[in-house]
Amino acid sequence: MIATERGCTRPGCSTPATLTQVHHVTEYSKGGATDIENLTLACDACHAMIHDGPGGWKTVAMPADSEHAGRTGWIAPAHIDPTGMPQVNDRHHAGELMAASLARLRDRTRPPVKWWSRP
Protein backbone atom coordinates (compact mmCIF):
# COMPACT_ATOMS: atom_id res chain seq x y z
CA MET A 1 0.00 0.00 0.00
CA ILE A 2 2.87 2.38 0.76
CA ALA A 3 4.36 1.77 -2.70
CA THR A 4 1.02 2.37 -4.41
CA GLU A 5 -0.37 5.32 -2.46
CA ARG A 6 2.97 6.95 -1.46
CA GLY A 7 1.31 9.18 1.14
CA CYS A 8 -1.93 10.56 2.52
CA THR A 9 -4.65 10.20 -0.10
CA ARG A 10 -6.69 13.33 0.78
CA PRO A 11 -6.47 15.85 -2.08
CA GLY A 12 -3.88 18.51 -1.38
CA CYS A 13 -2.23 16.71 1.55
CA SER A 14 1.53 16.25 1.22
CA THR A 15 2.09 13.98 4.22
CA PRO A 16 4.38 11.08 3.24
CA ALA A 17 3.37 7.45 3.74
CA THR A 18 5.71 7.11 6.73
CA LEU A 19 3.48 9.51 8.69
CA THR A 20 0.12 7.97 7.81
CA GLN A 21 -2.13 5.25 9.14
CA VAL A 22 -4.41 2.76 7.45
CA HIS A 23 -8.02 3.83 6.89
CA HIS A 24 -10.95 1.66 5.79
CA VAL A 25 -12.55 3.28 2.72
CA THR A 26 -15.84 1.65 3.73
CA GLU A 27 -15.77 1.60 7.52
CA TYR A 28 -15.42 -1.77 9.18
CA SER A 29 -18.39 -0.96 11.42
CA LYS A 30 -20.50 -0.49 8.26
CA GLY A 31 -19.54 -3.81 6.69
CA GLY A 32 -16.28 -2.76 5.11
CA ALA A 33 -13.83 -5.58 4.59
CA THR A 34 -10.29 -5.55 5.90
CA ASP A 35 -8.93 -6.33 2.45
CA ILE A 36 -6.25 -4.36 0.65
CA GLU A 37 -8.86 -3.11 -1.86
CA ASN A 38 -10.74 -1.40 0.98
CA LEU A 39 -7.74 0.19 2.69
CA THR A 40 -6.02 3.49 2.04
CA LEU A 41 -3.55 5.81 3.78
CA ALA A 42 -4.50 8.93 5.72
CA CYS A 43 -2.45 11.13 8.05
CA ASP A 44 -3.80 11.80 11.54
CA ALA A 45 -5.21 15.24 10.66
CA CYS A 46 -7.00 14.03 7.52
CA HIS A 47 -8.19 10.82 9.15
CA ALA A 48 -9.94 12.90 11.81
CA MET A 49 -11.86 14.75 9.07
CA ILE A 50 -13.67 11.57 7.98
CA HIS A 51 -16.99 11.21 9.80
CA ASP A 52 -20.74 11.06 9.23
CA GLY A 53 -21.53 14.32 10.99
CA PRO A 54 -21.95 17.74 9.43
CA GLY A 55 -18.72 18.86 7.85
CA GLY A 56 -17.39 15.31 7.56
CA TRP A 57 -15.46 14.05 4.59
CA LYS A 58 -16.24 10.71 2.89
CA THR A 59 -13.96 8.26 1.08
CA VAL A 60 -14.82 6.06 -1.89
CA ALA A 61 -12.98 3.73 -4.22
CA MET A 62 -12.82 5.27 -7.68
CA PRO A 63 -14.70 3.14 -10.23
CA ALA A 64 -13.03 1.10 -12.97
CA ASP A 65 -14.17 3.51 -15.69
CA SER A 66 -12.64 6.60 -14.05
CA GLU A 67 -9.31 8.21 -14.84
CA HIS A 68 -8.02 7.10 -11.41
CA ALA A 69 -9.51 3.60 -11.24
CA GLY A 70 -8.95 1.87 -7.91
CA ARG A 71 -7.53 4.91 -6.14
CA THR A 72 -9.23 6.56 -3.17
CA GLY A 73 -11.54 9.46 -3.88
CA TRP A 74 -12.36 11.94 -1.14
CA ILE A 75 -15.71 13.72 -1.12
CA ALA A 76 -15.60 17.10 0.58
CA PRO A 77 -18.50 18.34 2.71
CA ALA A 78 -21.19 20.32 0.88
CA HIS A 79 -19.97 23.68 2.26
CA ILE A 80 -16.59 23.08 0.58
CA ASP A 81 -17.71 21.36 -2.63
CA PRO A 82 -21.46 21.38 -3.29
CA THR A 83 -21.02 19.04 -6.29
CA GLY A 84 -19.98 16.12 -4.09
CA MET A 85 -17.55 14.87 -6.74
CA PRO A 86 -14.78 12.62 -5.41
CA GLN A 87 -11.28 14.00 -5.85
CA VAL A 88 -7.94 12.16 -5.68
CA ASN A 89 -4.60 13.35 -4.38
CA ASP A 90 -2.07 13.70 -7.20
CA ARG A 91 0.72 15.18 -5.04
CA HIS A 92 2.39 11.80 -4.54
CA HIS A 93 2.00 10.81 -8.21
CA ALA A 94 4.05 13.45 -10.01
CA GLY A 95 4.93 11.06 -12.83
CA GLU A 96 1.26 10.58 -13.72
CA LEU A 97 0.70 14.34 -13.70
CA MET A 98 3.72 14.91 -15.93
CA ALA A 99 2.61 12.23 -18.42
CA ALA A 100 -0.90 13.71 -18.63
CA SER A 101 0.49 17.24 -19.09
CA LEU A 102 2.86 16.12 -21.83
CA ALA A 103 0.05 14.27 -23.62
CA ARG A 104 -2.12 17.40 -23.58
CA LEU A 105 0.79 19.50 -24.83
CA ARG A 106 1.49 17.07 -27.68
CA ASP A 107 -2.17 17.10 -28.68
CA ARG A 108 -2.20 20.91 -28.78
CA THR A 109 1.02 21.27 -30.78
CA ARG A 110 0.54 18.36 -33.21
CA PRO A 111 -0.35 19.68 -36.67
CA PRO A 112 -3.74 18.57 -37.95
CA VAL A 113 -3.76 15.69 -40.39
CA LYS A 114 -5.06 16.68 -43.79
CA TRP A 115 -6.80 13.56 -44.95
CA TRP A 116 -7.38 14.95 -48.42
CA SER A 117 -3.65 15.45 -49.11
CA ARG A 118 -2.42 11.93 -48.45
CA PRO A 119 -0.02 10.61 -51.11
mmCIF file of N, CA and C in Angstrom:
data_model
loop_
_atom_site.group_PDB
_atom_site.id
_atom_site.type_symbol
_atom_site.label_atom_id
_atom_site.label_comp_id
_atom_site.label_asym_id
_atom_site.label_seq_id
_atom_site.Cartn_x
_atom_site.Cartn_y
_atom_site.Cartn_z
ATOM 1 N N MET A 1 0.826 -1.180 0.000
ATOM 2 C CA MET A 1 0.000 0.000 0.000
ATOM 3 C C MET A 1 0.878 1.255 0.000
ATOM 4 N N ILE A 2 1.968 1.219 0.723
ATOM 5 C CA ILE A 2 2.867 2.377 0.763
ATOM 6 C C ILE A 2 3.440 2.647 -0.625
ATOM 7 N N ALA A 3 3.808 1.599 -1.353
ATOM 8 C CA ALA A 3 4.363 1.773 -2.696
ATOM 9 C C ALA A 3 3.326 2.315 -3.670
ATOM 10 N N THR A 4 2.083 1.938 -3.494
ATOM 11 C CA THR A 4 1.022 2.368 -4.406
ATOM 12 C C THR A 4 0.538 3.771 -4.091
ATOM 13 N N GLU A 5 0.238 4.040 -2.841
ATOM 14 C CA GLU A 5 -0.370 5.318 -2.459
ATOM 15 C C GLU A 5 0.671 6.415 -2.250
ATOM 16 N N ARG A 6 1.816 6.063 -1.679
ATOM 17 C CA ARG A 6 2.967 6.951 -1.464
ATOM 18 C C ARG A 6 2.767 8.028 -0.418
ATOM 19 N N GLY A 7 1.564 8.171 0.125
ATOM 20 C CA GLY A 7 1.312 9.179 1.143
ATOM 21 C C GLY A 7 -0.170 9.309 1.416
ATOM 22 N N CYS A 8 -0.519 10.309 2.192
ATOM 23 C CA CYS A 8 -1.928 10.556 2.520
ATOM 24 C C CYS A 8 -2.707 10.772 1.225
ATOM 25 N N THR A 9 -3.878 10.170 1.144
ATOM 26 C CA THR A 9 -4.645 10.204 -0.096
ATOM 27 C C THR A 9 -5.634 11.362 -0.186
ATOM 28 N N ARG A 10 -5.763 12.192 0.868
ATOM 29 C CA ARG A 10 -6.690 13.329 0.778
ATOM 30 C C ARG A 10 -6.123 14.375 -0.176
ATOM 31 N N PRO A 11 -6.942 14.858 -1.108
ATOM 32 C CA PRO A 11 -6.468 15.849 -2.077
ATOM 33 C C PRO A 11 -5.814 17.045 -1.408
ATOM 34 N N GLY A 12 -4.625 17.368 -1.886
ATOM 35 C CA GLY A 12 -3.885 18.512 -1.377
ATOM 36 C C GLY A 12 -2.951 18.208 -0.216
ATOM 37 N N CYS A 13 -3.081 17.042 0.403
ATOM 38 C CA CYS A 13 -2.229 16.710 1.548
ATOM 39 C C CYS A 13 -0.891 16.181 1.057
ATOM 40 N N SER A 14 0.191 16.666 1.642
ATOM 41 C CA SER A 14 1.528 16.255 1.218
ATOM 42 C C SER A 14 2.224 15.339 2.226
ATOM 43 N N THR A 15 1.498 14.839 3.210
ATOM 44 C CA THR A 15 2.090 13.979 4.225
ATOM 45 C C THR A 15 2.577 12.678 3.597
ATOM 46 N N PRO A 16 3.855 12.315 3.822
ATOM 47 C CA PRO A 16 4.379 11.079 3.236
ATOM 48 C C PRO A 16 3.797 9.836 3.916
ATOM 49 N N ALA A 17 3.935 8.713 3.247
ATOM 50 C CA ALA A 17 3.373 7.454 3.744
ATOM 51 C C ALA A 17 3.902 7.086 5.125
ATOM 52 N N THR A 18 5.121 7.463 5.436
ATOM 53 C CA THR A 18 5.707 7.114 6.729
ATOM 54 C C THR A 18 4.999 7.775 7.903
ATOM 55 N N LEU A 19 4.198 8.813 7.629
ATOM 56 C CA LEU A 19 3.483 9.515 8.694
ATOM 57 C C LEU A 19 1.970 9.331 8.578
ATOM 58 N N THR A 20 1.551 8.227 7.980
ATOM 59 C CA THR A 20 0.121 7.966 7.811
ATOM 60 C C THR A 20 -0.284 6.705 8.556
ATOM 61 N N GLN A 21 -1.582 6.480 8.586
ATOM 62 C CA GLN A 21 -2.128 5.249 9.143
ATOM 63 C C GLN A 21 -3.116 4.670 8.145
ATOM 64 N N VAL A 22 -3.485 3.427 8.353
ATOM 65 C CA VAL A 22 -4.411 2.757 7.448
ATOM 66 C C VAL A 22 -5.840 3.179 7.786
ATOM 67 N N HIS A 23 -6.611 3.448 6.757
ATOM 68 C CA HIS A 23 -8.021 3.832 6.892
ATOM 69 C C HIS A 23 -8.864 2.900 6.035
ATOM 70 N N HIS A 24 -9.998 2.457 6.562
ATOM 71 C CA HIS A 24 -10.951 1.662 5.789
ATOM 72 C C HIS A 24 -11.768 2.619 4.917
ATOM 73 N N VAL A 25 -11.764 2.422 3.609
ATOM 74 C CA VAL A 25 -12.551 3.275 2.716
ATOM 75 C C VAL A 25 -14.027 3.141 3.072
ATOM 76 N N THR A 26 -14.518 1.909 3.169
ATOM 77 C CA THR A 26 -15.839 1.647 3.731
ATOM 78 C C THR A 26 -15.587 1.165 5.150
ATOM 79 N N GLU A 27 -16.080 1.901 6.125
ATOM 80 C CA GLU A 27 -15.773 1.600 7.520
ATOM 81 C C GLU A 27 -16.094 0.156 7.887
ATOM 82 N N TYR A 28 -15.247 -0.400 8.710
ATOM 83 C CA TYR A 28 -15.420 -1.773 9.176
ATOM 84 C C TYR A 28 -16.757 -1.919 9.899
ATOM 85 N N SER A 29 -17.131 -0.913 10.668
ATOM 86 C CA SER A 29 -18.391 -0.963 11.420
ATOM 87 C C SER A 29 -19.620 -0.934 10.501
ATOM 88 N N LYS A 30 -19.408 -0.536 9.236
ATOM 89 C CA LYS A 30 -20.505 -0.488 8.262
ATOM 90 C C LYS A 30 -20.383 -1.600 7.224
ATOM 91 N N GLY A 31 -19.666 -2.665 7.591
ATOM 92 C CA GLY A 31 -19.545 -3.808 6.690
ATOM 93 C C GLY A 31 -18.350 -3.776 5.775
ATOM 94 N N GLY A 32 -17.465 -2.833 5.949
ATOM 95 C CA GLY A 32 -16.279 -2.756 5.112
ATOM 96 C C GLY A 32 -15.301 -3.873 5.438
ATOM 97 N N ALA A 33 -14.776 -4.479 4.411
ATOM 98 C CA ALA A 33 -13.827 -5.578 4.594
ATOM 99 C C ALA A 33 -12.446 -5.049 4.963
ATOM 100 N N THR A 34 -11.671 -5.891 5.600
ATOM 101 C CA THR A 34 -10.289 -5.549 5.905
ATOM 102 C C THR A 34 -9.401 -6.185 4.846
ATOM 103 N N ASP A 35 -9.696 -5.876 3.599
ATOM 104 C CA ASP A 35 -8.933 -6.327 2.447
ATOM 105 C C ASP A 35 -8.170 -5.143 1.890
ATOM 106 N N ILE A 36 -7.091 -5.425 1.191
ATOM 107 C CA ILE A 36 -6.252 -4.358 0.651
ATOM 108 C C ILE A 36 -7.041 -3.420 -0.259
ATOM 109 N N GLU A 37 -8.064 -3.942 -0.956
ATOM 110 C CA GLU A 37 -8.857 -3.106 -1.859
ATOM 111 C C GLU A 37 -9.707 -2.085 -1.100
ATOM 112 N N ASN A 38 -9.915 -2.299 0.188
ATOM 113 C CA ASN A 38 -10.741 -1.401 0.982
ATOM 114 C C ASN A 38 -9.909 -0.542 1.939
ATOM 115 N N LEU A 39 -8.611 -0.562 1.786
ATOM 116 C CA LEU A 39 -7.737 0.188 2.686
ATOM 117 C C LEU A 39 -7.022 1.295 1.926
ATOM 118 N N THR A 40 -6.748 2.372 2.620
ATOM 119 C CA THR A 40 -6.016 3.487 2.044
ATOM 120 C C THR A 40 -5.179 4.129 3.150
ATOM 121 N N LEU A 41 -4.384 5.114 2.800
ATOM 122 C CA LEU A 41 -3.548 5.806 3.775
ATOM 123 C C LEU A 41 -4.096 7.205 4.050
ATOM 124 N N ALA A 42 -4.081 7.588 5.319
ATOM 125 C CA ALA A 42 -4.497 8.935 5.717
ATOM 126 C C ALA A 42 -3.650 9.363 6.915
ATOM 127 N N CYS A 43 -3.202 10.608 6.895
ATOM 128 C CA CYS A 43 -2.455 11.128 8.049
ATOM 129 C C CYS A 43 -3.445 11.373 9.187
ATOM 130 N N ASP A 44 -2.930 11.607 10.375
ATOM 131 C CA ASP A 44 -3.802 11.799 11.542
ATOM 132 C C ASP A 44 -4.798 12.942 11.347
ATOM 133 N N ALA A 45 -4.324 14.077 10.826
ATOM 134 C CA ALA A 45 -5.205 15.238 10.662
ATOM 135 C C ALA A 45 -6.319 14.953 9.654
ATOM 136 N N CYS A 46 -5.983 14.323 8.546
ATOM 137 C CA CYS A 46 -6.997 14.034 7.518
ATOM 138 C C CYS A 46 -7.918 12.899 7.958
ATOM 139 N N HIS A 47 -7.374 11.932 8.663
ATOM 140 C CA HIS A 47 -8.185 10.816 9.146
ATOM 141 C C HIS A 47 -9.276 11.319 10.088
ATOM 142 N N ALA A 48 -8.959 12.332 10.872
ATOM 143 C CA ALA A 48 -9.935 12.900 11.813
ATOM 144 C C ALA A 48 -11.054 13.650 11.096
ATOM 145 N N MET A 49 -10.851 14.014 9.831
ATOM 146 C CA MET A 49 -11.858 14.750 9.070
ATOM 147 C C MET A 49 -12.954 13.831 8.527
ATOM 148 N N ILE A 50 -12.714 12.518 8.536
ATOM 149 C CA ILE A 50 -13.674 11.565 7.979
ATOM 150 C C ILE A 50 -14.670 11.174 9.059
ATOM 151 N N HIS A 51 -15.922 11.586 8.866
ATOM 152 C CA HIS A 51 -16.992 11.209 9.798
ATOM 153 C C HIS A 51 -18.336 11.477 9.151
ATOM 154 N N ASP A 52 -19.395 10.938 9.774
ATOM 155 C CA ASP A 52 -20.741 11.064 9.228
ATOM 156 C C ASP A 52 -21.446 12.354 9.619
ATOM 157 N N GLY A 53 -20.883 13.089 10.527
ATOM 158 C CA GLY A 53 -21.533 14.315 10.992
ATOM 159 C C GLY A 53 -21.440 15.440 9.984
ATOM 160 N N PRO A 54 -22.047 16.586 10.325
ATOM 161 C CA PRO A 54 -21.950 17.740 9.432
ATOM 162 C C PRO A 54 -20.493 18.166 9.292
ATOM 163 N N GLY A 55 -20.101 18.454 8.096
ATOM 164 C CA GLY A 55 -18.722 18.861 7.845
ATOM 165 C C GLY A 55 -17.764 17.698 7.680
ATOM 166 N N GLY A 56 -18.257 16.476 7.700
ATOM 167 C CA GLY A 56 -17.389 15.313 7.562
ATOM 168 C C GLY A 56 -17.082 14.972 6.116
ATOM 169 N N TRP A 57 -15.881 14.506 5.903
ATOM 170 C CA TRP A 57 -15.463 14.046 4.586
ATOM 171 C C TRP A 57 -15.827 12.576 4.436
ATOM 172 N N LYS A 58 -15.958 12.114 3.204
ATOM 173 C CA LYS A 58 -16.241 10.708 2.890
ATOM 174 C C LYS A 58 -15.144 10.191 1.964
ATOM 175 N N THR A 59 -14.912 8.883 2.006
ATOM 176 C CA THR A 59 -13.959 8.265 1.083
ATOM 177 C C THR A 59 -14.668 7.188 0.279
ATOM 178 N N VAL A 60 -14.271 7.068 -0.983
ATOM 179 C CA VAL A 60 -14.824 6.058 -1.886
ATOM 180 C C VAL A 60 -13.704 5.500 -2.752
ATOM 181 N N ALA A 61 -13.895 4.289 -3.235
ATOM 182 C CA ALA A 61 -12.977 3.725 -4.220
ATOM 183 C C ALA A 61 -13.412 4.230 -5.589
ATOM 184 N N MET A 62 -12.485 4.758 -6.353
ATOM 185 C CA MET A 62 -12.815 5.273 -7.676
ATOM 186 C C MET A 62 -13.175 4.104 -8.593
ATOM 187 N N PRO A 63 -14.234 4.241 -9.385
ATOM 188 C CA PRO A 63 -14.704 3.142 -10.228
ATOM 189 C C PRO A 63 -13.738 2.799 -11.355
ATOM 190 N N ALA A 64 -13.913 1.611 -11.910
ATOM 191 C CA ALA A 64 -13.029 1.103 -12.965
ATOM 192 C C ALA A 64 -13.022 1.980 -14.207
ATOM 193 N N ASP A 65 -14.108 2.688 -14.487
ATOM 194 C CA ASP A 65 -14.174 3.513 -15.693
ATOM 195 C C ASP A 65 -13.671 4.944 -15.483
ATOM 196 N N SER A 66 -13.139 5.242 -14.306
ATOM 197 C CA SER A 66 -12.642 6.599 -14.050
ATOM 198 C C SER A 66 -11.171 6.713 -14.426
ATOM 199 N N GLU A 67 -10.709 7.939 -14.503
ATOM 200 C CA GLU A 67 -9.307 8.210 -14.836
ATOM 201 C C GLU A 67 -8.361 7.648 -13.769
ATOM 202 N N HIS A 68 -8.834 7.565 -12.535
ATOM 203 C CA HIS A 68 -8.017 7.101 -11.415
ATOM 204 C C HIS A 68 -8.601 5.819 -10.823
ATOM 205 N N ALA A 69 -8.874 4.850 -11.661
ATOM 206 C CA ALA A 69 -9.513 3.595 -11.236
ATOM 207 C C ALA A 69 -8.755 2.936 -10.087
ATOM 208 N N GLY A 70 -9.520 2.567 -9.046
ATOM 209 C CA GLY A 70 -8.952 1.867 -7.912
ATOM 210 C C GLY A 70 -8.345 2.755 -6.841
ATOM 211 N N ARG A 71 -8.084 4.009 -7.151
ATOM 212 C CA ARG A 71 -7.527 4.911 -6.143
ATOM 213 C C ARG A 71 -8.635 5.410 -5.232
ATOM 214 N N THR A 72 -8.258 6.060 -4.144
ATOM 215 C CA THR A 72 -9.227 6.556 -3.172
ATOM 216 C C THR A 72 -9.666 7.964 -3.540
ATOM 217 N N GLY A 73 -10.977 8.136 -3.656
ATOM 218 C CA GLY A 73 -11.543 9.456 -3.882
ATOM 219 C C GLY A 73 -12.076 10.007 -2.572
ATOM 220 N N TRP A 74 -11.862 11.266 -2.344
ATOM 221 C CA TRP A 74 -12.355 11.943 -1.144
ATOM 222 C C TRP A 74 -13.467 12.895 -1.561
ATOM 223 N N ILE A 75 -14.576 12.844 -0.843
ATOM 224 C CA ILE A 75 -15.706 13.721 -1.116
ATOM 225 C C ILE A 75 -15.766 14.760 0.002
ATOM 226 N N ALA A 76 -15.593 16.000 -0.395
ATOM 227 C CA ALA A 76 -15.596 17.100 0.575
ATOM 228 C C ALA A 76 -17.017 17.382 1.037
ATOM 229 N N PRO A 77 -17.164 17.955 2.236
ATOM 230 C CA PRO A 77 -18.501 18.342 2.712
ATOM 231 C C PRO A 77 -19.127 19.372 1.763
ATOM 232 N N ALA A 78 -20.441 19.452 1.802
ATOM 233 C CA ALA A 78 -21.185 20.324 0.881
ATOM 234 C C ALA A 78 -20.769 21.790 0.971
ATOM 235 N N HIS A 79 -20.360 22.265 2.152
ATOM 236 C CA HIS A 79 -19.974 23.675 2.260
ATOM 237 C C HIS A 79 -18.627 23.959 1.589
ATOM 238 N N ILE A 80 -17.861 22.921 1.290
ATOM 239 C CA ILE A 80 -16.588 23.082 0.583
ATOM 240 C C ILE A 80 -16.775 22.817 -0.907
ATOM 241 N N ASP A 81 -17.462 21.731 -1.238
ATOM 242 C CA ASP A 81 -17.712 21.362 -2.629
ATOM 243 C C ASP A 81 -19.149 20.881 -2.779
ATOM 244 N N PRO A 82 -20.056 21.757 -3.186
ATOM 245 C CA PRO A 82 -21.461 21.380 -3.293
ATOM 246 C C PRO A 82 -21.733 20.290 -4.338
ATOM 247 N N THR A 83 -20.802 20.057 -5.265
ATOM 248 C CA THR A 83 -21.025 19.041 -6.294
ATOM 249 C C THR A 83 -20.907 17.629 -5.743
ATOM 250 N N GLY A 84 -20.147 17.439 -4.674
ATOM 251 C CA GLY A 84 -19.979 16.119 -4.093
ATOM 252 C C GLY A 84 -19.175 15.162 -4.961
ATOM 253 N N MET A 85 -18.373 15.710 -5.859
ATOM 254 C CA MET A 85 -17.552 14.872 -6.741
ATOM 255 C C MET A 85 -16.298 14.398 -6.010
ATOM 256 N N PRO A 86 -15.998 13.108 -6.067
ATOM 257 C CA PRO A 86 -14.783 12.620 -5.415
ATOM 258 C C PRO A 86 -13.528 13.128 -6.124
ATOM 259 N N GLN A 87 -12.554 13.506 -5.330
ATOM 260 C CA GLN A 87 -11.278 13.996 -5.846
ATOM 261 C C GLN A 87 -10.159 13.092 -5.338
ATOM 262 N N VAL A 88 -9.095 12.955 -6.111
ATOM 263 C CA VAL A 88 -7.944 12.156 -5.678
ATOM 264 C C VAL A 88 -6.755 13.073 -5.448
ATOM 265 N N ASN A 89 -5.806 12.598 -4.670
ATOM 266 C CA ASN A 89 -4.599 13.352 -4.382
ATOM 267 C C ASN A 89 -3.524 12.974 -5.395
ATOM 268 N N ASP A 90 -3.110 13.943 -6.196
ATOM 269 C CA ASP A 90 -2.069 13.701 -7.198
ATOM 270 C C ASP A 90 -0.683 14.105 -6.714
ATOM 271 N N ARG A 91 -0.575 14.685 -5.526
ATOM 272 C CA ARG A 91 0.718 15.179 -5.035
ATOM 273 C C ARG A 91 1.796 14.104 -4.984
ATOM 274 N N HIS A 92 1.408 12.885 -4.678
ATOM 275 C CA HIS A 92 2.388 11.804 -4.541
ATOM 276 C C HIS A 92 2.566 11.029 -5.844
ATOM 277 N N HIS A 93 1.942 11.496 -6.916
ATOM 278 C CA HIS A 93 1.996 10.810 -8.207
ATOM 279 C C HIS A 93 2.425 11.794 -9.293
ATOM 280 N N ALA A 94 3.574 12.421 -9.092
ATOM 281 C CA ALA A 94 4.050 13.451 -10.012
ATOM 282 C C ALA A 94 4.288 12.899 -11.416
ATOM 283 N N GLY A 95 4.693 11.656 -11.523
ATOM 284 C CA GLY A 95 4.931 11.055 -12.835
ATOM 285 C C GLY A 95 3.658 10.981 -13.658
ATOM 286 N N GLU A 96 2.549 10.640 -13.023
ATOM 287 C CA GLU A 96 1.262 10.582 -13.724
ATOM 288 C C GLU A 96 0.842 11.977 -14.180
ATOM 289 N N LEU A 97 1.043 12.976 -13.330
ATOM 290 C CA LEU A 97 0.695 14.345 -13.696
ATOM 291 C C LEU A 97 1.533 14.819 -14.876
ATOM 292 N N MET A 98 2.824 14.499 -14.852
ATOM 293 C CA MET A 98 3.720 14.908 -15.932
ATOM 294 C C MET A 98 3.323 14.240 -17.244
ATOM 295 N N ALA A 99 3.011 12.952 -17.209
ATOM 296 C CA ALA A 99 2.614 12.234 -18.421
ATOM 297 C C ALA A 99 1.328 12.817 -19.008
ATOM 298 N N ALA A 100 0.350 13.129 -18.152
ATOM 299 C CA ALA A 100 -0.905 13.714 -18.627
ATOM 300 C C ALA A 100 -0.673 15.103 -19.219
ATOM 301 N N SER A 101 0.179 15.900 -18.577
ATOM 302 C CA SER A 101 0.485 17.237 -19.087
ATOM 303 C C SER A 101 1.188 17.171 -20.431
ATOM 304 N N LEU A 102 2.143 16.264 -20.562
ATOM 305 C CA LEU A 102 2.857 16.115 -21.832
ATOM 306 C C LEU A 102 1.924 15.644 -22.942
ATOM 307 N N ALA A 103 1.011 14.746 -22.619
ATOM 308 C CA ALA A 103 0.054 14.269 -23.623
ATOM 309 C C ALA A 103 -0.832 15.412 -24.110
ATOM 310 N N ARG A 104 -1.298 16.253 -23.182
ATOM 311 C CA ARG A 104 -2.122 17.404 -23.579
ATOM 312 C C ARG A 104 -1.315 18.382 -24.429
ATOM 313 N N LEU A 105 -0.069 18.595 -24.067
ATOM 314 C CA LEU A 105 0.794 19.501 -24.826
ATOM 315 C C LEU A 105 1.028 18.964 -26.232
ATOM 316 N N ARG A 106 1.293 17.666 -26.348
ATOM 317 C CA ARG A 106 1.490 17.065 -27.678
ATOM 318 C C ARG A 106 0.239 17.205 -28.532
ATOM 319 N N ASP A 107 -0.916 16.986 -27.932
ATOM 320 C CA ASP A 107 -2.167 17.105 -28.684
ATOM 321 C C ASP A 107 -2.404 18.527 -29.175
ATOM 322 N N ARG A 108 -2.010 19.505 -28.382
ATOM 323 C CA ARG A 108 -2.196 20.911 -28.777
ATOM 324 C C ARG A 108 -1.239 21.339 -29.866
ATOM 325 N N THR A 109 -0.008 20.801 -29.851
ATOM 326 C CA THR A 109 1.022 21.269 -30.783
ATOM 327 C C THR A 109 1.143 20.398 -32.023
ATOM 328 N N ARG A 110 0.475 19.248 -32.041
ATOM 329 C CA ARG A 110 0.538 18.365 -33.207
ATOM 330 C C ARG A 110 -0.235 19.008 -34.355
ATOM 331 N N PRO A 111 0.381 19.084 -35.552
ATOM 332 C CA PRO A 111 -0.348 19.683 -36.672
ATOM 333 C C PRO A 111 -1.517 18.785 -37.083
ATOM 334 N N PRO A 112 -2.591 19.374 -37.530
ATOM 335 C CA PRO A 112 -3.744 18.571 -37.947
ATOM 336 C C PRO A 112 -3.413 17.738 -39.184
ATOM 337 N N VAL A 113 -3.972 16.568 -39.245
ATOM 338 C CA VAL A 113 -3.764 15.692 -40.390
ATOM 339 C C VAL A 113 -4.743 16.092 -41.485
ATOM 340 N N LYS A 114 -4.205 16.330 -42.655
ATOM 341 C CA LYS A 114 -5.059 16.678 -43.790
ATOM 342 C C LYS A 114 -5.336 15.403 -44.573
ATOM 343 N N TRP A 115 -6.471 14.842 -44.339
ATOM 344 C CA TRP A 115 -6.802 13.560 -44.946
ATOM 345 C C TRP A 115 -6.917 13.639 -46.465
ATOM 346 N N TRP A 116 -7.213 14.823 -46.982
ATOM 347 C CA TRP A 116 -7.376 14.951 -48.425
ATOM 348 C C TRP A 116 -6.056 15.084 -49.167
ATOM 349 N N SER A 117 -4.949 15.269 -48.440
ATOM 350 C CA SER A 117 -3.653 15.450 -49.113
ATOM 351 C C SER A 117 -2.715 14.265 -48.924
ATOM 352 N N ARG A 118 -3.269 13.107 -48.613
ATOM 353 C CA ARG A 118 -2.419 11.933 -48.454
ATOM 354 C C ARG A 118 -1.870 11.506 -49.807
ATOM 355 N N PRO A 119 -0.616 11.031 -49.817
ATOM 356 C CA PRO A 119 -0.022 10.611 -51.105
ATOM 357 C C PRO A 119 -0.664 9.358 -51.644
#
